[in-house]
Short mmCIF file of C-alpha atoms and ligand atoms in Angstrom, two decimals:
data_model
loop_
_atom_site.label_atom_id
_atom_site.label_comp_id
_atom_site.label_asym_id
_atom_site.label_seq_id
_atom_site.Cartn_x
_atom_site.Cartn_y
_atom_site.Cartn_z
CA UNK A 1 110.99 130.36 107.90
CA UNK A 2 108.82 132.68 109.94
CA UNK A 3 111.11 134.35 112.66
CA UNK A 4 109.80 134.18 116.26
CA UNK A 5 108.18 137.50 117.43
CA UNK A 6 106.89 137.86 120.93
CA UNK A 7 103.33 139.06 120.94
CA UNK A 8 102.84 138.21 117.33
CA UNK A 9 103.70 134.64 116.27
CA UNK A 10 100.69 132.95 118.03
CA UNK A 11 98.78 130.21 116.06
CA UNK A 12 96.27 132.50 114.26
CA UNK A 13 99.27 134.47 112.76
CA UNK A 14 101.36 131.51 112.07
CA UNK A 15 98.73 129.78 110.36
CA UNK A 16 98.33 132.54 107.75
CA UNK A 17 102.02 132.30 107.03
CA UNK A 18 101.84 128.45 106.84
CA UNK A 19 99.06 128.79 104.23
CA UNK A 20 101.21 131.03 102.26
CA UNK A 21 104.18 128.70 102.10
CA UNK A 22 106.32 129.26 105.24
CA UNK A 23 108.05 125.87 105.72
CA UNK A 24 109.13 126.45 109.28
CA UNK A 25 107.20 128.34 112.00
CA UNK A 26 108.48 129.43 115.45
CA UNK A 27 106.48 130.14 118.51
CA UNK A 28 106.71 133.35 120.49
CA UNK A 29 109.60 132.96 123.15
CA UNK A 30 108.60 130.82 126.05
CA UNK A 31 110.19 131.44 129.38
CA UNK A 32 111.76 128.29 130.95
CA UNK A 33 111.23 129.67 134.46
CA UNK A 34 107.60 130.71 133.68
CA UNK A 35 106.88 127.13 132.08
CA UNK A 36 108.22 125.47 135.12
CA UNK A 37 106.94 127.65 137.92
CA UNK A 38 103.56 129.02 136.74
CA UNK A 39 100.64 127.24 138.24
CA UNK A 40 99.23 124.24 136.28
CA UNK A 41 96.48 125.41 133.78
CA UNK A 42 97.89 129.06 133.84
CA UNK A 43 96.33 130.78 130.80
CA UNK A 44 99.42 132.57 129.56
CA UNK A 45 101.18 129.24 129.21
CA UNK A 46 98.20 127.63 127.71
CA UNK A 47 98.07 130.27 125.13
CA UNK A 48 101.94 130.05 124.39
CA UNK A 49 101.69 126.17 123.81
CA UNK A 50 98.54 126.48 121.68
CA UNK A 51 98.84 125.32 118.00
CA UNK A 52 96.69 124.57 115.09
CA UNK A 53 96.54 121.18 113.48
CA UNK A 54 97.71 122.47 110.03
CA UNK A 55 101.02 123.75 111.63
CA UNK A 56 103.67 121.15 110.49
CA UNK A 57 107.21 122.24 111.07
CA UNK A 58 106.47 124.32 114.32
CA UNK A 59 109.48 124.96 116.48
CA UNK A 60 109.27 125.93 120.29
CA UNK A 61 111.45 128.74 121.26
CA UNK A 62 112.70 128.72 124.79
CA UNK A 63 114.62 131.44 126.76
CA UNK A 64 116.21 131.57 130.19
CA UNK A 65 119.58 131.77 131.80
CA UNK A 66 119.66 128.86 134.16
CA UNK A 67 121.12 125.70 132.50
CA UNK A 68 119.22 123.24 134.69
CA UNK A 69 115.87 125.06 134.16
CA UNK A 70 116.39 125.32 130.50
CA UNK A 71 117.02 121.67 130.26
CA UNK A 72 113.98 120.78 132.34
CA UNK A 73 111.78 123.05 130.40
CA UNK A 74 113.19 121.94 127.00
CA UNK A 75 112.39 118.29 127.98
CA UNK A 76 108.77 119.15 128.54
CA UNK A 77 108.54 120.88 125.14
CA UNK A 78 110.43 118.21 123.38
CA UNK A 79 107.77 115.67 124.60
CA UNK A 80 104.82 117.72 123.14
CA UNK A 81 103.92 116.19 119.78
CA UNK A 82 103.11 119.55 118.15
CA UNK A 83 106.78 120.61 118.11
CA UNK A 84 109.10 119.51 115.50
CA UNK A 85 112.24 120.95 117.29
CA UNK A 86 113.31 123.24 119.95
CA UNK A 87 115.09 126.57 119.52
CA UNK A 88 117.12 128.63 122.10
CA UNK A 89 116.93 132.35 122.24
CA UNK A 90 120.20 134.19 122.68
CA UNK A 91 118.98 137.26 120.65
CA UNK A 92 116.24 139.02 122.60
CA UNK A 93 117.28 142.63 123.11
CA UNK A 94 114.36 143.65 125.46
CA UNK A 95 115.60 145.17 128.71
CA UNK A 96 113.03 143.15 130.71
CA UNK A 97 114.94 139.99 129.55
CA UNK A 98 118.65 141.37 129.06
CA UNK A 99 118.36 143.09 132.52
CA UNK A 100 118.36 139.85 134.41
CA UNK A 101 121.12 138.39 132.19
CA UNK A 102 118.84 136.64 129.70
CA UNK A 103 118.45 136.76 125.96
CA UNK A 104 121.14 138.63 123.93
CA UNK A 105 122.99 139.46 127.37
CA UNK A 106 124.03 135.79 127.42
CA UNK A 107 126.17 136.31 124.29
CA UNK A 108 128.45 138.18 126.72
CA UNK A 109 128.80 134.93 128.84
CA UNK A 110 130.11 132.11 126.57
CA UNK A 111 130.80 129.75 129.36
CA UNK A 112 127.23 129.86 130.70
CA UNK A 113 125.79 130.03 127.42
CA UNK A 114 127.75 126.72 126.61
CA UNK A 115 126.23 125.18 129.68
CA UNK A 116 122.72 126.15 128.65
CA UNK A 117 123.16 124.72 125.10
CA UNK A 118 124.66 121.43 126.58
CA UNK A 119 121.85 121.02 129.08
CA UNK A 120 119.18 121.62 126.46
CA UNK A 121 120.88 119.20 124.05
CA UNK A 122 121.03 116.54 126.71
CA UNK A 123 117.17 116.95 127.21
CA UNK A 124 116.04 117.22 123.70
CA UNK A 125 115.79 114.35 121.16
CA UNK A 126 114.25 116.58 118.40
CA UNK A 127 116.32 118.74 116.27
CA UNK A 128 117.93 121.71 118.24
CA UNK A 129 118.59 125.11 116.88
CA UNK A 130 119.96 128.31 118.46
CA UNK A 131 119.09 131.89 117.57
CA UNK A 132 121.59 134.75 118.13
CA UNK A 133 122.64 138.17 117.12
CA UNK A 134 126.19 139.26 116.15
CA UNK A 135 127.08 140.10 119.77
CA UNK A 136 126.29 142.49 122.45
CA UNK A 137 127.84 145.77 120.93
CA UNK A 138 130.14 146.67 118.05
CA UNK A 139 133.24 146.14 120.32
CA UNK A 140 132.11 142.61 121.25
CA UNK A 141 130.93 140.85 118.12
CA UNK A 142 131.56 137.28 118.89
CA UNK A 143 128.94 135.44 116.82
CA UNK A 144 131.56 133.21 115.13
CA UNK A 145 132.88 131.86 118.41
CA UNK A 146 129.32 131.69 119.72
CA UNK A 147 127.99 129.68 116.74
CA UNK A 148 130.92 127.41 116.84
CA UNK A 149 130.31 126.77 120.44
CA UNK A 150 126.61 125.86 119.70
CA UNK A 151 127.78 123.52 116.95
CA UNK A 152 130.37 121.88 119.39
CA UNK A 153 127.59 121.35 121.89
CA UNK A 154 125.45 119.48 119.40
CA UNK A 155 123.13 122.15 117.98
CA UNK A 156 121.73 121.13 114.45
CA UNK A 157 121.29 124.59 113.09
CA UNK A 158 121.79 128.24 113.96
CA UNK A 159 119.87 131.19 113.04
CA UNK A 160 121.75 134.56 112.94
CA UNK A 161 120.18 137.98 112.94
CA UNK A 162 122.78 140.29 111.56
CA UNK A 163 122.76 143.01 114.28
CA UNK A 164 124.20 143.54 117.66
CA UNK A 165 121.96 143.96 120.72
CA UNK A 166 123.08 147.54 120.89
CA UNK A 167 121.58 148.13 117.49
CA UNK A 168 118.09 146.79 118.46
CA UNK A 169 116.42 147.04 115.16
CA UNK A 170 118.24 150.19 113.77
CA UNK A 171 120.73 150.35 110.93
CA UNK A 172 121.10 147.67 108.38
CA UNK A 173 121.57 143.94 109.10
CA UNK A 174 125.04 142.95 108.35
CA UNK A 175 124.72 140.08 105.92
CA UNK A 176 128.50 140.09 105.21
CA UNK A 177 128.96 139.02 108.81
CA UNK A 178 126.33 136.28 108.57
CA UNK A 179 128.34 134.97 105.51
CA UNK A 180 131.60 134.82 107.80
CA UNK A 181 129.42 132.71 110.27
CA UNK A 182 128.18 130.37 107.78
CA UNK A 183 131.71 129.86 106.37
CA UNK A 184 132.95 128.91 109.85
CA UNK A 185 130.32 126.34 110.50
CA UNK A 186 129.62 122.81 109.29
CA UNK A 187 125.95 122.83 110.48
CA UNK A 188 123.32 124.72 108.28
CA UNK A 189 122.65 128.41 108.96
CA UNK A 190 119.40 130.50 108.62
CA UNK A 191 120.15 134.05 107.74
CA UNK A 192 117.92 136.79 109.19
CA UNK A 193 117.33 140.51 109.04
CA UNK A 194 115.80 143.03 106.76
CA UNK A 195 113.99 140.65 104.29
CA UNK A 196 110.91 142.77 103.30
CA UNK A 197 110.59 141.83 99.64
CA UNK A 198 111.17 138.65 97.60
CA UNK A 199 114.04 140.37 96.03
CA UNK A 200 115.57 140.88 99.58
CA UNK A 201 115.22 137.07 100.01
CA UNK A 202 117.20 136.18 96.82
CA UNK A 203 119.80 138.70 97.80
CA UNK A 204 120.25 137.40 101.37
CA UNK A 205 120.54 133.82 100.13
CA UNK A 206 123.06 134.70 97.36
CA UNK A 207 125.17 137.01 99.70
CA UNK A 208 125.43 134.74 102.69
CA UNK A 209 125.03 131.29 100.99
CA UNK A 210 122.71 130.38 103.78
CA UNK A 211 120.54 127.24 103.76
CA UNK A 212 117.41 129.27 104.51
CA UNK A 213 116.23 132.52 105.64
CA UNK A 214 113.95 133.82 108.44
CA UNK A 215 111.29 136.67 107.92
CA UNK A 216 110.16 138.72 111.00
CA UNK A 217 108.86 142.14 110.38
CA UNK A 218 108.46 141.62 106.63
CA UNK A 219 105.59 139.19 107.31
CA UNK A 220 103.65 141.63 109.47
CA UNK A 221 100.27 141.97 107.86
CA UNK A 222 102.03 140.39 104.90
CA UNK A 223 101.82 136.61 105.10
CA UNK A 224 102.12 136.59 101.18
CA UNK A 225 105.76 137.39 101.36
CA UNK A 226 106.19 133.52 101.84
CA UNK A 227 104.38 132.77 98.71
CA UNK A 228 106.10 135.55 96.88
CA UNK A 229 109.64 134.31 98.00
CA UNK A 230 108.76 130.86 96.90
CA UNK A 231 107.75 132.19 93.46
CA UNK A 232 110.87 134.25 93.16
CA UNK A 233 112.98 131.30 94.03
CA UNK A 234 111.37 129.18 91.31
CA UNK A 235 111.88 131.98 88.78
CA UNK A 236 108.33 133.24 88.51
CA UNK A 237 107.39 136.80 88.91
CA UNK A 238 105.94 137.23 92.51
CA UNK A 239 102.32 138.50 92.50
CA UNK A 240 101.13 140.79 95.19
CA UNK A 241 97.70 139.90 96.72
CA UNK A 242 94.57 141.83 95.54
CA UNK A 243 92.45 143.92 97.96
CA UNK A 244 89.82 141.13 98.30
CA UNK A 245 92.54 138.49 99.16
CA UNK A 246 93.91 140.96 101.86
CA UNK A 247 90.30 141.42 103.27
CA UNK A 248 89.42 137.72 103.32
CA UNK A 249 92.77 136.85 105.07
CA UNK A 250 92.29 139.65 107.59
CA UNK A 251 88.87 138.48 108.47
CA UNK A 252 89.81 134.83 108.64
CA UNK A 253 92.78 135.82 111.01
CA UNK A 254 90.26 137.73 113.13
CA UNK A 255 87.95 134.69 113.33
CA UNK A 256 90.85 132.50 114.28
CA UNK A 257 91.88 134.95 116.91
CA UNK A 258 88.35 134.86 118.42
CA UNK A 259 88.42 131.10 118.49
CA UNK A 260 91.85 131.45 120.23
CA UNK A 261 91.35 134.18 122.90
CA UNK A 262 87.82 135.06 122.87
CA UNK A 263 85.94 138.10 121.45
CA UNK A 264 87.31 140.80 123.66
CA UNK A 265 91.10 139.88 123.48
CA UNK A 266 90.68 139.35 119.76
CA UNK A 267 89.31 142.84 119.30
CA UNK A 268 92.26 144.27 121.09
CA UNK A 269 94.95 142.06 119.76
CA UNK A 270 93.77 142.25 116.11
CA UNK A 271 94.07 146.23 116.10
CA UNK A 272 97.82 146.08 115.36
CA UNK A 273 97.53 143.25 112.87
CA UNK A 274 94.75 145.23 110.99
CA UNK A 275 97.05 148.32 111.00
CA UNK A 276 99.63 146.13 109.35
CA UNK A 277 97.17 144.70 106.77
CA UNK A 278 96.04 148.21 105.95
CA UNK A 279 99.52 149.57 105.56
CA UNK A 280 100.12 151.31 102.23
CA UNK A 281 96.52 151.16 101.09
CA UNK A 282 94.73 154.55 100.40
CA UNK A 283 92.85 155.83 103.51
CA UNK A 284 94.78 153.64 105.81
CA UNK A 285 95.31 156.22 108.59
CA UNK A 286 91.46 156.93 108.74
CA UNK A 287 90.46 153.30 108.84
CA UNK A 288 93.16 152.62 111.44
CA UNK A 289 91.73 155.28 113.71
CA UNK A 290 88.22 153.82 113.39
CA UNK A 291 89.28 150.30 114.06
CA UNK A 292 91.13 151.53 117.23
CA UNK A 293 88.22 153.02 118.71
CA UNK A 294 85.53 150.48 117.93
CA UNK A 295 84.46 148.06 120.73
CA UNK A 296 82.16 146.01 118.68
CA UNK A 297 83.20 143.09 116.47
CA UNK A 298 80.53 143.53 113.84
CA UNK A 299 81.28 147.21 113.50
CA UNK A 300 85.01 146.22 113.10
CA UNK A 301 84.24 143.86 110.33
CA UNK A 302 82.16 146.44 108.56
CA UNK A 303 84.97 149.01 108.86
CA UNK A 304 87.46 146.63 107.52
CA UNK A 305 85.13 145.52 104.64
CA UNK A 306 84.47 149.03 103.59
CA UNK A 307 88.08 149.77 103.42
CA UNK A 308 88.97 146.93 101.07
CA UNK A 309 85.87 146.38 99.01
CA UNK A 310 85.89 147.90 95.65
CA UNK A 311 82.60 149.83 95.22
CA UNK A 312 80.47 148.10 92.50
CA UNK A 313 79.75 150.20 89.49
C1 FMN B 401 107.96 142.54 117.75
C2 FMN B 401 109.15 141.69 117.72
C3 FMN B 401 109.29 140.51 118.52
C4 FMN B 401 110.35 139.65 118.49
N1 FMN B 401 110.22 138.62 119.35
C5 FMN B 401 111.34 137.67 119.32
C6 FMN B 401 111.45 136.46 119.99
O1 FMN B 401 110.48 136.21 120.79
N2 FMN B 401 112.44 135.70 119.83
C7 FMN B 401 113.50 135.92 119.01
O2 FMN B 401 114.46 135.00 118.93
N3 FMN B 401 113.40 136.94 118.17
C8 FMN B 401 112.39 137.86 118.39
N4 FMN B 401 112.32 138.93 117.48
C9 FMN B 401 113.39 139.05 116.48
C10 FMN B 401 112.96 138.49 115.11
O3 FMN B 401 112.89 137.16 115.32
C11 FMN B 401 114.17 138.90 114.03
O4 FMN B 401 115.38 138.28 114.47
C12 FMN B 401 114.32 140.31 113.79
O5 FMN B 401 113.05 140.93 113.90
C13 FMN B 401 115.05 140.54 112.54
O6 FMN B 401 114.44 139.91 111.40
P1 FMN B 401 113.45 141.03 110.39
O7 FMN B 401 114.46 141.93 109.94
O8 FMN B 401 112.92 140.00 109.32
O9 FMN B 401 112.38 141.52 111.23
C14 FMN B 401 111.35 139.88 117.65
C15 FMN B 401 111.21 140.96 116.59
C16 FMN B 401 110.12 141.78 116.57
C17 FMN B 401 110.02 142.94 115.79
#
């Protein structure tokens, strides 16, 4: 599964991951309040709800702290045919979200979180999943109680990122703790945190016994990780993509982004993706600097091509 990432998991990126074998895709997080209160036709929400017809197994992720609003927004998403299920975000560490009591801050308030899950469950006919961290900080790790609460309120699946809110993305994800959560539940669990290679994927599955795994940062500029994980799972030796494949994928991603957001936004938004596609290849820093200063799409394509193309002899 491709883990939800705000600012990243829009359909042009999800499509690359789908084509490389990600079974389940998750949208960027969608604010319940924003969905309900933004003017009809609001571009940001039009973008958040956009999808590509190849995207099967697409899950909409919702966040918010008001149970009634969460239910109302979930009903809207549930009725949209592009979504195979709804996910509730209890993991976001961003101060903008936790500052007002949302995202991972809700893990500190089990009764309110229970009302949110119950309200969304009543509103949603499709499968419902819940994504969470281990807890707020090391002294308040409550993921087992939290996940059980979700199960009691009718969630079909949970995804656990093996870090507390306080850790943000630092330290190592605690896979042993994910195992304890899995053991305490009857519903399936997706393990998440620090899968960067096919070997990590095999390890997280064998350590946790999870039903599946979610990859976030490991997929940045690297949608091939899903193909490689599937190869490793079926006992094959995972094959890294050659430079020509990386080039073609990066340029197809750019074209999709242009179709999605127009030329100017695509130029800006693709800078980070190109930096990730370049990562680890010779001359990456120089090419990245060129990409970040060009304002012209044809020049951008030329820069990327000359970085990846092997000179003819
Ligand atoms: C840039 C970025 C944005 C993220 N946005 C979301 C989000 O919108 N919803 C969510 O549940 N998690 C979000 N996450 C957390 C990831 O889904 C995932 O739980 C976390 O990155 C750990 O997995 P990884 O080690 O495979 O990256 C985000 C992570 C990153 C790096």
